[in-house]
Amino acid sequence: MTEDRSKIVNGYSHSIAVYTPASSTPIWSITISRSVTGIRISGDGLKVFVGVANLPAGDSSFVYCYTVGQNTPVWIKSYPGAFTSLVINKPATRVILGEYGGGYAIIHVLNGADGSLIFDAPSSDQYPPAISTDGKYIVNGNFSGYVYLYEYDDALLTYSQKWSHKVNGTNSWVCGMGISGDGSTIAIGTMIFLTSSYDGELYVFNNNSPDPLWIYSNMGDMVQCVDVSGDGSIIAAAGWGPFNNSGPDFYLFRKQSNTPYFTLSTPGSLFCLDLSDDGKICVTG
């Protein structure tokens, strides 16, 4: 939904619908020929971006851009490779399509206005990258345990790698990824494959350095989702937690300390979260 709560978008099967909080009757809906696998709405509530996999083959991915209320797409783009994620910055000046499978492990960064390609990252995994509000910074990771920060170059009109960092463990994945709206603070979650079990860690970075400010370890299993408040002061992380449910699977941190100030243990595992821009409300499921 939009940050001001005025619009909610939902995608299911071949349907797209936009609602206001006042009614369960959509203000606009449309049926498309392909199955919806990812959906985002712009911060002003005027544009909807839809990620589509070529099911059941899964050998190509599509991105549709719609203006709310109009049934003809503004633009459609397609790429070979299996769809994994769709991410936009709040003004929707950047749209990121993640692909993994079929010989492709890549993120495509598109211009939100016309769908033109701005940048291809040379590595990716199955988890969504993160982008700052103005689109200047993108955080991405892979299944080799590397996290990358990309920065937009106004002169070259593309992104370049600002830094990278290899996380702990000889066999590790970068999973949850988050960046503050102002781009100052990066947080990522991992999954470490141990000899007979698993573990997860949370890393927090300043924008200007690949050296972590701090690491929080022994989170039990995959740290699947991470989000950061607009100014970077609050960090939320959630994941699968320990197999025996002996510890939390949801955490809230302040940037200055790797001691969590709030944790939650649930009966199962957590697969998603969303932290409000001001850091006052977090939803996890």
PDB file of C-alpha atoms in Angstrom:
ATOM      1  CA  MET A   1       0.000   0.000   0.000  1.00  0.00           C
ATOM      2  CA  THR A   2       0.993   3.647  -0.217  1.00  0.00           C
ATOM      3  CA  GLU A   3       2.681   5.149   2.836  1.00  0.00           C
ATOM      4  CA  ASP A   4      -0.294   7.471   3.411  1.00  0.00           C
ATOM      5  CA  ARG A   5      -2.667   4.426   3.356  1.00  0.00           C
ATOM      6  CA  SER A   6      -4.835   5.956   0.633  1.00  0.00           C
ATOM      7  CA  LYS A   7      -4.418   3.081  -1.865  1.00  0.00           C
ATOM      8  CA  ILE A   8      -3.998  -0.697  -1.512  1.00  0.00           C
ATOM      9  CA  VAL A   9      -3.064  -2.961  -4.436  1.00  0.00           C
ATOM     10  CA  ASN A  10      -3.573  -6.712  -4.615  1.00  0.00           C
ATOM     11  CA  GLY A  11      -2.669  -9.264  -7.251  1.00  0.00           C
ATOM     12  CA  TYR A  12      -3.999 -12.815  -7.388  1.00  0.00           C
ATOM     13  CA  SER A  13      -4.166 -15.342 -10.222  1.00  0.00           C
ATOM     14  CA  HIS A  14      -4.825 -13.206 -13.329  1.00  0.00           C
ATOM     15  CA  SER A  15      -6.422 -10.292 -11.442  1.00  0.00           C
ATOM     16  CA  ILE A  16      -5.202  -6.869 -10.321  1.00  0.00           C
ATOM     17  CA  ALA A  17      -7.281  -4.701  -7.989  1.00  0.00           C
ATOM     18  CA  VAL A  18      -6.782  -1.324  -6.291  1.00  0.00           C
ATOM     19  CA  TYR A  19      -8.740  -0.416  -3.162  1.00  0.00           C
ATOM     20  CA  THR A  20      -9.111   2.395  -0.672  1.00  0.00           C
ATOM     21  CA  PRO A  21      -9.332   1.523   3.052  1.00  0.00           C
ATOM     22  CA  ALA A  22     -12.977   2.621   3.040  1.00  0.00           C
ATOM     23  CA  SER A  23     -14.357  -0.300   1.019  1.00  0.00           C
ATOM     24  CA  SER A  24     -13.701  -3.871  -0.070  1.00  0.00           C
ATOM     25  CA  THR A  25     -15.009  -2.939  -3.510  1.00  0.00           C
ATOM     26  CA  PRO A  26     -12.049  -2.040  -5.739  1.00  0.00           C
ATOM     27  CA  ILE A  27     -11.883   1.417  -7.283  1.00  0.00           C
ATOM     28  CA  TRP A  28     -10.216  -0.223 -10.299  1.00  0.00           C
ATOM     29  CA  SER A  29      -9.597  -3.811 -11.332  1.00  0.00           C
ATOM     30  CA  ILE A  30      -8.447  -5.652 -14.420  1.00  0.00           C
ATOM     31  CA  THR A  31      -7.860  -9.222 -15.592  1.00  0.00           C
ATOM     32  CA  ILE A  32      -4.701 -10.010 -17.562  1.00  0.00           C
ATOM     33  CA  SER A  33      -3.733 -13.057 -19.613  1.00  0.00           C
ATOM     34  CA  ARG A  34      -0.772 -14.064 -17.440  1.00  0.00           C
ATOM     35  CA  SER A  35      -0.494 -14.977 -13.743  1.00  0.00           C
ATOM     36  CA  VAL A  36       0.451 -12.173 -11.345  1.00  0.00           C
ATOM     37  CA  THR A  37       3.565 -13.074  -9.338  1.00  0.00           C
ATOM     38  CA  GLY A  38       4.571  -9.672  -7.970  1.00  0.00           C
ATOM     39  CA  ILE A  39       2.851  -6.300  -7.584  1.00  0.00           C
ATOM     40  CA  ARG A  40       3.745  -2.783  -6.383  1.00  0.00           C
ATOM     41  CA  ILE A  41       2.012   0.598  -6.267  1.00  0.00           C
ATOM     42  CA  SER A  42       3.767   3.963  -6.600  1.00  0.00           C
ATOM     43  CA  GLY A  43       3.964   6.260  -3.600  1.00  0.00           C
ATOM     44  CA  ASP A  44       1.400   8.648  -5.068  1.00  0.00           C
ATOM     45  CA  GLY A  45      -1.012   5.768  -5.767  1.00  0.00           C
ATOM     46  CA  LEU A  46      -1.237   6.570  -9.481  1.00  0.00           C
ATOM     47  CA  LYS A  47       0.791   3.732 -11.042  1.00  0.00           C
ATOM     48  CA  VAL A  48       0.748  -0.039 -10.561  1.00  0.00           C
ATOM     49  CA  PHE A  49       3.635  -2.285 -11.583  1.00  0.00           C
ATOM     50  CA  VAL A  50       3.004  -5.987 -12.105  1.00  0.00           C
ATOM     51  CA  GLY A  51       5.563  -8.789 -12.303  1.00  0.00           C
ATOM     52  CA  VAL A  52       4.505 -11.823 -14.322  1.00  0.00           C
ATOM     53  CA  ALA A  53       6.136 -15.210 -14.854  1.00  0.00           C
ATOM     54  CA  ASN A  54       5.591 -17.204 -18.013  1.00  0.00           C
ATOM     55  CA  LEU A  55       3.842 -20.082 -16.235  1.00  0.00           C
ATOM     56  CA  PRO A  56       4.022 -23.036 -16.201  1.00  0.00           C
ATOM     57  CA  ALA A  57       7.258 -22.955 -18.219  1.00  0.00           C
ATOM     58  CA  GLY A  58       8.752 -20.150 -16.098  1.00  0.00           C
ATOM     59  CA  ASP A  59      11.304 -19.408 -18.810  1.00  0.00           C
ATOM     60  CA  SER A  60      10.573 -15.684 -19.204  1.00  0.00           C
ATOM     61  CA  SER A  61       9.437 -12.749 -17.083  1.00  0.00           C
ATOM     62  CA  PHE A  62       7.298  -9.703 -17.800  1.00  0.00           C
ATOM     63  CA  VAL A  63       6.761  -6.320 -16.160  1.00  0.00           C
ATOM     64  CA  TYR A  64       3.565  -4.351 -16.818  1.00  0.00           C
ATOM     65  CA  CYS A  65       3.063  -0.695 -15.888  1.00  0.00           C
ATOM     66  CA  TYR A  66      -0.512   0.589 -15.533  1.00  0.00           C
ATOM     67  CA  THR A  67      -2.009   3.936 -14.686  1.00  0.00           C
ATOM     68  CA  VAL A  68      -4.717   3.281 -12.092  1.00  0.00           C
ATOM     69  CA  GLY A  69      -8.097   3.477 -13.849  1.00  0.00           C
ATOM     70  CA  GLN A  70      -6.766   2.688 -17.321  1.00  0.00           C
ATOM     71  CA  ASN A  71      -6.856  -0.838 -18.753  1.00  0.00           C
ATOM     72  CA  THR A  72      -4.187  -0.360 -21.413  1.00  0.00           C
ATOM     73  CA  PRO A  73      -0.631  -0.738 -20.036  1.00  0.00           C
ATOM     74  CA  VAL A  74       1.654   2.278 -20.194  1.00  0.00           C
ATOM     75  CA  TRP A  75       4.438  -0.174 -21.094  1.00  0.00           C
ATOM     76  CA  ILE A  76       5.322  -3.884 -21.026  1.00  0.00           C
ATOM     77  CA  LYS A  77       8.822  -5.361 -20.921  1.00  0.00           C
ATOM     78  CA  SER A  78       9.907  -9.006 -21.095  1.00  0.00           C
ATOM     79  CA  TYR A  79      13.166 -10.802 -20.366  1.00  0.00           C
ATOM     80  CA  PRO A  80      14.315 -14.437 -20.570  1.00  0.00           C
ATOM     81  CA  GLY A  81      14.670 -15.995 -17.115  1.00  0.00           C
ATOM     82  CA  ALA A  82      12.519 -17.003 -14.166  1.00  0.00           C
ATOM     83  CA  PHE A  83      10.776 -14.246 -12.168  1.00  0.00           C
ATOM     84  CA  THR A  84      11.756 -13.943  -8.495  1.00  0.00           C
ATOM     85  CA  SER A  85      10.993 -10.383  -7.338  1.00  0.00           C
ATOM     86  CA  LEU A  86       9.649  -6.956  -8.225  1.00  0.00           C
ATOM     87  CA  VAL A  87      10.846  -3.843  -6.365  1.00  0.00           C
ATOM     88  CA  ILE A  88      10.224  -0.124  -6.925  1.00  0.00           C
ATOM     89  CA  ASN A  89      11.324   3.033  -5.156  1.00  0.00           C
ATOM     90  CA  LYS A  90       8.476   5.114  -3.743  1.00  0.00           C
ATOM     91  CA  PRO A  91       8.315   7.702  -6.562  1.00  0.00           C
ATOM     92  CA  ALA A  92       8.450   4.759  -9.027  1.00  0.00           C
ATOM     93  CA  THR A  93      11.305   6.278 -11.011  1.00  0.00           C
ATOM     94  CA  ARG A  94      13.046   2.876 -10.767  1.00  0.00           C
ATOM     95  CA  VAL A  95      11.602  -0.604 -11.222  1.00  0.00           C
ATOM     96  CA  ILE A  96      13.747  -3.653 -10.417  1.00  0.00           C
ATOM     97  CA  LEU A  97      12.965  -7.093 -11.855  1.00  0.00           C
ATOM     98  CA  GLY A  98      14.806  -9.961 -10.157  1.00  0.00           C
ATOM     99  CA  GLU A  99      15.393 -13.215 -12.023  1.00  0.00           C
ATOM    100  CA  TYR A 100      16.939 -16.509 -10.930  1.00  0.00           C
ATOM    101  CA  GLY A 101      16.839 -19.762 -12.867  1.00  0.00           C
ATOM    102  CA  GLY A 102      16.978 -20.909 -16.458  1.00  0.00           C
ATOM    103  CA  GLY A 103      20.594 -19.832 -16.685  1.00  0.00           C
ATOM    104  CA  TYR A 104      19.877 -16.317 -15.393  1.00  0.00           C
ATOM    105  CA  ALA A 105      20.819 -14.751 -12.043  1.00  0.00           C
ATOM    106  CA  ILE A 106      20.347 -11.050 -12.597  1.00  0.00           C
ATOM    107  CA  ILE A 107      18.448  -7.916 -11.645  1.00  0.00           C
ATOM    108  CA  HIS A 108      17.203  -5.569 -14.375  1.00  0.00           C
ATOM    109  CA  VAL A 109      16.843  -1.927 -13.317  1.00  0.00           C
ATOM    110  CA  LEU A 110      14.252  -0.132 -15.454  1.00  0.00           C
ATOM    111  CA  ASN A 111      13.114   3.455 -15.872  1.00  0.00           C
ATOM    112  CA  GLY A 112       9.670   3.610 -14.261  1.00  0.00           C
ATOM    113  CA  ALA A 113       8.374   6.115 -16.814  1.00  0.00           C
ATOM    114  CA  ASP A 114       8.946   4.107 -19.991  1.00  0.00           C
ATOM    115  CA  GLY A 115      10.443   0.736 -18.978  1.00  0.00           C
ATOM    116  CA  SER A 116      13.769   1.414 -20.665  1.00  0.00           C
ATOM    117  CA  LEU A 117      16.733  -0.544 -19.279  1.00  0.00           C
ATOM    118  CA  ILE A 118      19.121   1.451 -17.079  1.00  0.00           C
ATOM    119  CA  PHE A 119      21.340  -1.263 -15.587  1.00  0.00           C
ATOM    120  CA  ASP A 120      21.850  -5.018 -15.292  1.00  0.00           C
ATOM    121  CA  ALA A 121      23.534  -6.304 -12.137  1.00  0.00           C
ATOM    122  CA  PRO A 122      25.836  -9.228 -12.940  1.00  0.00           C
ATOM    123  CA  SER A 123      24.727 -11.348  -9.963  1.00  0.00           C
ATOM    124  CA  SER A 124      21.550 -12.045  -8.029  1.00  0.00           C
ATOM    125  CA  ASP A 125      19.635 -14.615  -6.002  1.00  0.00           C
ATOM    126  CA  GLN A 126      15.993 -15.392  -5.244  1.00  0.00           C
ATOM    127  CA  TYR A 127      15.507 -12.622  -2.661  1.00  0.00           C
ATOM    128  CA  PRO A 128      14.386  -9.049  -3.422  1.00  0.00           C
ATOM    129  CA  PRO A 129      17.008  -6.306  -3.620  1.00  0.00           C
ATOM    130  CA  ALA A 130      16.355  -2.981  -1.864  1.00  0.00           C
ATOM    131  CA  ILE A 131      16.426   0.589  -3.153  1.00  0.00           C
ATOM    132  CA  SER A 132      16.594   4.037  -1.543  1.00  0.00           C
ATOM    133  CA  THR A 133      13.667   6.429  -1.941  1.00  0.00           C
ATOM    134  CA  ASP A 134      15.360   8.548  -4.605  1.00  0.00           C
ATOM    135  CA  GLY A 135      16.646   5.453  -6.436  1.00  0.00           C
ATOM    136  CA  LYS A 136      20.286   6.477  -6.079  1.00  0.00           C
ATOM    137  CA  TYR A 137      21.339   3.339  -4.137  1.00  0.00           C
ATOM    138  CA  ILE A 138      20.504  -0.327  -4.676  1.00  0.00           C
ATOM    139  CA  VAL A 139      21.441  -3.197  -2.346  1.00  0.00           C
ATOM    140  CA  ASN A 140      21.753  -6.651  -3.879  1.00  0.00           C
ATOM    141  CA  GLY A 141      23.101 -10.026  -2.773  1.00  0.00           C
ATOM    142  CA  ASN A 142      23.766 -13.543  -3.988  1.00  0.00           C
ATOM    143  CA  PHE A 143      24.010 -17.191  -2.961  1.00  0.00           C
ATOM    144  CA  SER A 144      27.817 -16.930  -2.755  1.00  0.00           C
ATOM    145  CA  GLY A 145      27.521 -14.753   0.358  1.00  0.00           C
ATOM    146  CA  TYR A 146      28.266 -11.370  -1.212  1.00  0.00           C
ATOM    147  CA  VAL A 147      26.316  -8.158  -0.652  1.00  0.00           C
ATOM    148  CA  TYR A 148      26.716  -5.302  -3.147  1.00  0.00           C
ATOM    149  CA  LEU A 149      25.902  -1.600  -2.955  1.00  0.00           C
ATOM    150  CA  TYR A 150      25.318   0.112  -6.308  1.00  0.00           C
ATOM    151  CA  GLU A 151      25.244   3.884  -6.796  1.00  0.00           C
ATOM    152  CA  TYR A 152      23.678   5.811  -9.681  1.00  0.00           C
ATOM    153  CA  ASP A 153      26.067   7.974 -11.709  1.00  0.00           C
ATOM    154  CA  ASP A 154      24.307  11.091 -13.020  1.00  0.00           C
ATOM    155  CA  ALA A 155      26.988  11.658 -15.667  1.00  0.00           C
ATOM    156  CA  LEU A 156      27.032   8.094 -17.018  1.00  0.00           C
ATOM    157  CA  LEU A 157      23.266   7.563 -16.511  1.00  0.00           C
ATOM    158  CA  THR A 158      23.780   4.104 -15.044  1.00  0.00           C
ATOM    159  CA  TYR A 159      24.753   2.349 -11.804  1.00  0.00           C
ATOM    160  CA  SER A 160      28.214   1.248 -10.712  1.00  0.00           C
ATOM    161  CA  GLN A 161      29.357  -0.856  -7.771  1.00  0.00           C
ATOM    162  CA  LYS A 162      30.281   1.276  -4.771  1.00  0.00           C
ATOM    163  CA  TRP A 163      31.373  -1.625  -2.554  1.00  0.00           C
ATOM    164  CA  SER A 164      30.898  -5.295  -1.761  1.00  0.00           C
ATOM    165  CA  HIS A 165      31.250  -7.432   1.358  1.00  0.00           C
ATOM    166  CA  LYS A 166      31.580 -11.198   1.889  1.00  0.00           C
ATOM    167  CA  VAL A 167      29.518 -12.388   4.873  1.00  0.00           C
ATOM    168  CA  ASN A 168      30.647 -15.010   7.387  1.00  0.00           C
ATOM    169  CA  GLY A 169      30.620 -18.718   6.591  1.00  0.00           C
ATOM    170  CA  THR A 170      32.199 -20.800   3.848  1.00  0.00           C
ATOM    171  CA  ASN A 171      28.725 -21.559   2.473  1.00  0.00           C
ATOM    172  CA  SER A 172      26.355 -18.633   3.048  1.00  0.00           C
ATOM    173  CA  TRP A 173      23.454 -16.898   1.355  1.00  0.00           C
ATOM    174  CA  VAL A 174      22.456 -13.245   1.418  1.00  0.00           C
ATOM    175  CA  CYS A 175      18.676 -13.289   1.973  1.00  0.00           C
ATOM    176  CA  GLY A 176      16.824 -10.306   3.475  1.00  0.00           C
ATOM    177  CA  MET A 177      17.985  -6.918   2.189  1.00  0.00           C
ATOM    178  CA  GLY A 178      17.035  -3.418   3.337  1.00  0.00           C
ATOM    179  CA  ILE A 179      18.175   0.172   2.901  1.00  0.00           C
ATOM    180  CA  SER A 180      16.954   3.346   4.585  1.00  0.00           C
ATOM    181  CA  GLY A 181      14.952   5.796   2.512  1.00  0.00           C
ATOM    182  CA  ASP A 182      17.803   8.312   2.636  1.00  0.00           C
ATOM    183  CA  GLY A 183      20.305   5.642   1.542  1.00  0.00           C
ATOM    184  CA  SER A 184      22.519   6.109   4.613  1.00  0.00           C
ATOM    185  CA  THR A 185      22.031   2.697   6.233  1.00  0.00           C
ATOM    186  CA  ILE A 186      22.085  -0.825   4.793  1.00  0.00           C
ATOM    187  CA  ALA A 187      20.992  -4.007   6.597  1.00  0.00           C
ATOM    188  CA  ILE A 188      21.092  -7.572   5.294  1.00  0.00           C
ATOM    189  CA  GLY A 189      20.213 -10.993   6.675  1.00  0.00           C
ATOM    190  CA  THR A 190      21.969 -14.261   5.902  1.00  0.00           C
ATOM    191  CA  MET A 191      21.685 -18.015   6.034  1.00  0.00           C
ATOM    192  CA  ILE A 192      24.826 -19.974   6.941  1.00  0.00           C
ATOM    193  CA  PHE A 193      25.044 -23.684   6.107  1.00  0.00           C
ATOM    194  CA  LEU A 194      26.859 -25.425   8.966  1.00  0.00           C
ATOM    195  CA  THR A 195      28.013 -29.047   9.093  1.00  0.00           C
ATOM    196  CA  SER A 196      24.789 -30.383  10.598  1.00  0.00           C
ATOM    197  CA  SER A 197      22.547 -27.316  11.009  1.00  0.00           C
ATOM    198  CA  TYR A 198      21.959 -23.721   9.942  1.00  0.00           C
ATOM    199  CA  ASP A 199      22.381 -20.246  11.369  1.00  0.00           C
ATOM    200  CA  GLY A 200      21.532 -16.684  10.396  1.00  0.00           C
ATOM    201  CA  GLU A 201      23.110 -13.298  10.999  1.00  0.00           C
ATOM    202  CA  LEU A 202      22.131  -9.653  10.603  1.00  0.00           C
ATOM    203  CA  TYR A 203      24.650  -7.122   9.240  1.00  0.00           C
ATOM    204  CA  VAL A 204      24.332  -3.344   9.433  1.00  0.00           C
ATOM    205  CA  PHE A 205      26.465  -0.997   7.303  1.00  0.00           C
ATOM    206  CA  ASN A 206      26.920   2.692   6.749  1.00  0.00           C
ATOM    207  CA  ASN A 207      26.626   3.700   3.113  1.00  0.00           C
ATOM    208  CA  ASN A 208      30.258   4.819   2.880  1.00  0.00           C
ATOM    209  CA  SER A 209      31.971   1.608   4.016  1.00  0.00           C
ATOM    210  CA  PRO A 210      31.888  -2.153   3.278  1.00  0.00           C
ATOM    211  CA  ASP A 211      32.915  -2.848   6.873  1.00  0.00           C
ATOM    212  CA  PRO A 212      29.873  -3.681   9.026  1.00  0.00           C
ATOM    213  CA  LEU A 213      28.977  -1.357  11.883  1.00  0.00           C
ATOM    214  CA  TRP A 214      27.911  -4.499  13.733  1.00  0.00           C
ATOM    215  CA  ILE A 215      26.749  -8.083  13.278  1.00  0.00           C
ATOM    216  CA  TYR A 216      24.100  -9.923  15.269  1.00  0.00           C
ATOM    217  CA  SER A 217      24.653 -13.694  15.231  1.00  0.00           C
ATOM    218  CA  ASN A 218      22.950 -16.931  16.271  1.00  0.00           C
ATOM    219  CA  MET A 219      19.523 -16.133  14.863  1.00  0.00           C
ATOM    220  CA  GLY A 220      18.783 -19.825  14.330  1.00  0.00           C
ATOM    221  CA  ASP A 221      18.091 -20.084  10.624  1.00  0.00           C
ATOM    222  CA  MET A 222      17.501 -17.931   7.561  1.00  0.00           C
ATOM    223  CA  VAL A 223      17.018 -14.179   8.158  1.00  0.00           C
ATOM    224  CA  GLN A 224      14.614 -13.847   5.274  1.00  0.00           C
ATOM    225  CA  CYS A 225      13.346 -10.279   5.504  1.00  0.00           C
ATOM    226  CA  VAL A 226      14.895  -6.980   6.610  1.00  0.00           C
ATOM    227  CA  ASP A 227      13.599  -3.413   6.535  1.00  0.00           C
ATOM    228  CA  VAL A 228      15.033  -0.061   7.651  1.00  0.00           C
ATOM    229  CA  SER A 229      13.304   3.188   8.641  1.00  0.00           C
ATOM    230  CA  GLY A 230      13.646   6.244   6.429  1.00  0.00           C
ATOM    231  CA  ASP A 231      16.494   7.778   8.430  1.00  0.00           C
ATOM    232  CA  GLY A 232      18.210   4.449   9.213  1.00  0.00           C
ATOM    233  CA  SER A 233      17.652   4.680  12.968  1.00  0.00           C
ATOM    234  CA  ILE A 234      15.404   1.577  13.264  1.00  0.00           C
ATOM    235  CA  ILE A 235      16.106  -1.856  11.769  1.00  0.00           C
ATOM    236  CA  ALA A 236      13.634  -4.751  11.626  1.00  0.00           C
ATOM    237  CA  ALA A 237      14.574  -8.352  10.843  1.00  0.00           C
ATOM    238  CA  ALA A 238      12.568 -11.573  10.683  1.00  0.00           C
ATOM    239  CA  GLY A 239      13.082 -15.141   9.571  1.00  0.00           C
ATOM    240  CA  TRP A 240      12.624 -18.794  10.295  1.00  0.00           C
ATOM    241  CA  GLY A 241      14.106 -18.763  13.802  1.00  0.00           C
ATOM    242  CA  PRO A 242      15.574 -21.814  15.584  1.00  0.00           C
ATOM    243  CA  PHE A 243      14.167 -25.237  14.640  1.00  0.00           C
ATOM    244  CA  ASN A 244      13.195 -25.952  18.251  1.00  0.00           C
ATOM    245  CA  ASN A 245      11.612 -22.495  18.694  1.00  0.00           C
ATOM    246  CA  SER A 246      14.127 -21.753  21.457  1.00  0.00           C
ATOM    247  CA  GLY A 247      14.637 -18.155  20.355  1.00  0.00           C
ATOM    248  CA  PRO A 248      12.936 -15.244  18.577  1.00  0.00           C
ATOM    249  CA  ASP A 249      12.170 -15.028  14.877  1.00  0.00           C
ATOM    250  CA  PHE A 250      11.461 -11.261  14.868  1.00  0.00           C
ATOM    251  CA  TYR A 251      13.799  -8.484  16.064  1.00  0.00           C
ATOM    252  CA  LEU A 252      13.879  -4.701  16.285  1.00  0.00           C
ATOM    253  CA  PHE A 253      17.195  -2.872  16.678  1.00  0.00           C
ATOM    254  CA  ARG A 254      18.380   0.698  16.984  1.00  0.00           C
ATOM    255  CA  LYS A 255      21.206   1.463  14.603  1.00  0.00           C
ATOM    256  CA  GLN A 256      23.712   2.245  17.340  1.00  0.00           C
ATOM    257  CA  SER A 257      23.538  -1.183  19.005  1.00  0.00           C
ATOM    258  CA  ASN A 258      23.421  -4.871  18.089  1.00  0.00           C
ATOM    259  CA  THR A 259      21.405  -5.555  21.247  1.00  0.00           C
ATOM    260  CA  PRO A 260      17.774  -5.949  20.148  1.00  0.00           C
ATOM    261  CA  TYR A 261      15.310  -3.740  22.043  1.00  0.00           C
ATOM    262  CA  PHE A 262      12.312  -5.883  21.051  1.00  0.00           C
ATOM    263  CA  THR A 263      11.929  -9.527  19.999  1.00  0.00           C
ATOM    264  CA  LEU A 264       9.033 -11.843  19.238  1.00  0.00           C
ATOM    265  CA  SER A 265       8.829 -15.643  19.167  1.00  0.00           C
ATOM    266  CA  THR A 266       6.062 -17.124  17.027  1.00  0.00           C
ATOM    267  CA  PRO A 267       4.916 -20.771  16.682  1.00  0.00           C
ATOM    268  CA  GLY A 268       6.112 -20.910  13.071  1.00  0.00           C
ATOM    269  CA  SER A 269       8.372 -18.949  10.734  1.00  0.00           C
ATOM    270  CA  LEU A 270       8.161 -15.388   9.386  1.00  0.00           C
ATOM    271  CA  PHE A 271       8.391 -14.755   5.671  1.00  0.00           C
ATOM    272  CA  CYS A 272       7.719 -11.033   5.272  1.00  0.00           C
ATOM    273  CA  LEU A 273       7.767  -7.717   7.104  1.00  0.00           C
ATOM    274  CA  ASP A 274       7.208  -4.037   6.440  1.00  0.00           C
ATOM    275  CA  LEU A 275       8.504  -1.197   8.601  1.00  0.00           C
ATOM    276  CA  SER A 276       6.896   2.219   8.277  1.00  0.00           C
ATOM    277  CA  ASP A 277       9.088   5.086   7.088  1.00  0.00           C
ATOM    278  CA  ASP A 278       9.049   6.706  10.540  1.00  0.00           C
ATOM    279  CA  GLY A 279       9.950   3.397  12.216  1.00  0.00           C
ATOM    280  CA  LYS A 280       6.911   3.456  14.529  1.00  0.00           C
ATOM    281  CA  ILE A 281       4.901   0.543  13.056  1.00  0.00           C
ATOM    282  CA  CYS A 282       6.080  -2.828  11.777  1.00  0.00           C
ATOM    283  CA  VAL A 283       3.952  -5.608  10.313  1.00  0.00           C
ATOM    284  CA  THR A 284       5.282  -9.172   9.985  1.00  0.00           C
ATOM    285  CA  GLY A 285       3.681 -12.450   8.957  1.00  0.00           C
TER     286      GLY A 285
END
